[in-house]
Structures are given as C-alpha cells and as structure tokens.
C-alpha cells in the first residue's frame, strides 16, 4: 500500500482522513487546519502542498510526498514561489483586510513553476471580519489551480460562511513516547539532555502538552530552567496543601512566584495542571495524566488530600488566575490566594 504523509508524527485519524484525498488527487480547494500552537499545522500544510505537486506521486514504491524530489524539497524549505505564506503584519494583532486584498490580486495570476498555487494563511483565526469577508469572495469562486490552507488555533473565530466552504482537519496532541522518539531521532539538544539529565528531559516531555513545537521551544536553556522551576513549585505547592502547612512554608512558596505577569500565569497554569491530575486520579486511577510522568507520584498526592479540599483549592486558583489576567495587582492577588487556601 502506498505510504501517505508518513513524516507526520502521531495524528493517525488526521492521516486516515487525508489519505484517500491525496491518493485520488482530490484534495479540497480549501482546508481549515486547526490545532494548538506548535502542534504541526505548518508542517501539515507544507506536506499537503508537497503531496499536491510531488514529482513522484505516481511512483508506488515511494511515499507521497516523497520528500526527496526537487519540488518537494523546494516546497518544504519554503522556497517555492507557488506555495505562498500569508501572515499578519508583525506589529498588528489582527490579520487585516489589506493583506487579503493583496492575496486577491495575486490569486488570478497563474502559478510560476507548478500546476497548483497554494496559499497558506497563518493565523487565519486572527482575520478581521472585513478580511474574512474579502477572502470569502475568493473562496466562493477560486481559480481551479488554487488551494488554500487556513491555519488557526481555534476555528470558532471564523465566519460560518468561511467554514462552510472549507474542509476542517485538526492536529491532535501526540503521545509522549512519539515525541520522545521524534526528538531523539532529529534533535541533538534533546539527545544531550536525555543523556545528561533524564529527569529534566521527562519533565520537558510532560510540559510539551503533546506538541513537538512546544517540546523544541522548551529545549532553550532559559525556557527549560523556567519550566523546571514552575514544575518544582507546583509539586511543593501540592505538598504544602496536603498537610496542615505552616505560614512560613506558605510565605516561602509565595516568594517563589515571579514578578512578571506572563511568568506568574505560567506558574499558575502549571499548578492547575498538577492539581487537575490529582483530582482526576482520585476519581479514576487510570485517568490520563497531563502533569505527572509517574502515576505513583500522582497517586501519593491523591492519597494525602481529600477531594473537597482539592476542589476548594482549585476554585481559589481559578479565581486568582482570573484576577491576574484582568491586570489585578499580582502581590495582592497572591496574598489573598494563599489566605483563602489557609482557611480551607
Ligand atoms: Zn516529491
């Protein structure tokens, strides 16, 4: 059987969905590719683009895309003039109508080298309504040689009229073991870290949230240090609430929260993930875990705190997260959060 999209890690159902479309050369003219940041949306878009134009697509003994012909290589290296990346302006929050107007002018020009011209619209979810309406006119009657890939984290922000003209596919979180295999095969920093500090490497895998992009981002020395610190803080926090804890211990935990809002948000989020694992494992012992690498470690926390207390801490945590995201004073938010927990 011919292999299709073999270079995509995990994502079995996504690959199944696209398999016959690629083999029968009947890829839809427009796809919405939805998934978390770092989950491989760009990779998928470029592999689909390569599948459409691969010089070896009829060769049964080679996968599609073959990744080795010059067309595949040019596309995957981002050097094909016929695979066009459309991005928002760097200093803007939204993708403006001006960019889509430029695209519309370009759309009717025939492809330079290939038979098909492909537009990969990054951050399609950030298109203004005006931009979406402008794109809609093109999606309704595109030239036959044009395809669109709209990448977004969440397709909710797209107009129904856009969604109805596109096929939607989603990138899925990848198993930790698949991320490990991929990194060990392709990334020297990951290899080095696994050898020098297997424990930190496992922590990184868990913090990647099932996306290869995030795992690679966390290999940066500063990011890794921050992630490990946040995860250690989450464990100490759970340790503190699992016994009647002294005000000195709480004070020392408060002292470990950062002063920067985005770092505090990550610290709270990490604690939230750990707390959710403990609550989940109290309900079902084989619950999938998002924070803990070791099920035994999660179980030992689950055994030492009762569910009611965990739930109260969880709501206090959500309240603190809301305050932080609404620009409340961070120090006061932390103090009131810990005061709330202390009386639970
Ligand atoms: Zn090829």
mmCIF file of C-alpha atoms in Angstrom, residues 94-101 104 121 124 126-138 159 162:
data_model
loop_
_atom_site.group_PDB
_atom_site.id
_atom_site.type_symbol
_atom_site.label_atom_id
_atom_site.label_comp_id
_atom_site.label_asym_id
_atom_site.label_seq_id
_atom_site.Cartn_x
_atom_site.Cartn_y
_atom_site.Cartn_z
ATOM 1 C CA UNK A 94 -5.175 41.007 13.653
ATOM 2 C CA UNK A 95 -4.732 39.953 10.056
ATOM 3 C CA UNK A 96 -6.034 42.962 8.150
ATOM 4 C CA UNK A 97 -8.166 43.253 5.046
ATOM 5 C CA UNK A 98 -5.240 44.877 3.178
ATOM 6 C CA UNK A 99 -3.321 41.613 3.272
ATOM 7 C CA UNK A 100 -6.300 39.675 1.938
ATOM 8 C CA UNK A 101 -6.781 42.296 -0.804
ATOM 9 C CA UNK A 104 -6.952 38.504 -4.060
ATOM 10 C CA UNK A 121 -2.775 31.614 5.645
ATOM 11 C CA UNK A 124 -6.363 32.731 9.872
ATOM 12 C CA UNK A 126 -6.964 36.431 13.594
ATOM 13 C CA UNK A 127 -8.502 37.734 10.354
ATOM 14 C CA UNK A 128 -10.743 40.742 10.935
ATOM 15 C CA UNK A 129 -14.367 40.311 9.840
ATOM 16 C CA UNK A 130 -13.625 42.599 6.903
ATOM 17 C CA UNK A 131 -10.655 40.419 5.925
ATOM 18 C CA UNK A 132 -12.785 37.271 6.209
ATOM 19 C CA UNK A 133 -15.485 38.769 4.017
ATOM 20 C CA UNK A 134 -12.882 39.706 1.424
ATOM 21 C CA UNK A 135 -11.441 36.176 1.486
ATOM 22 C CA UNK A 136 -14.924 34.711 1.191
ATOM 23 C CA UNK A 137 -15.327 36.200 -2.285
ATOM 24 C CA UNK A 138 -12.225 34.282 -3.386
ATOM 25 C CA UNK A 159 -17.335 33.138 9.971
ATOM 26 C CA UNK A 162 -15.910 30.653 5.557
#
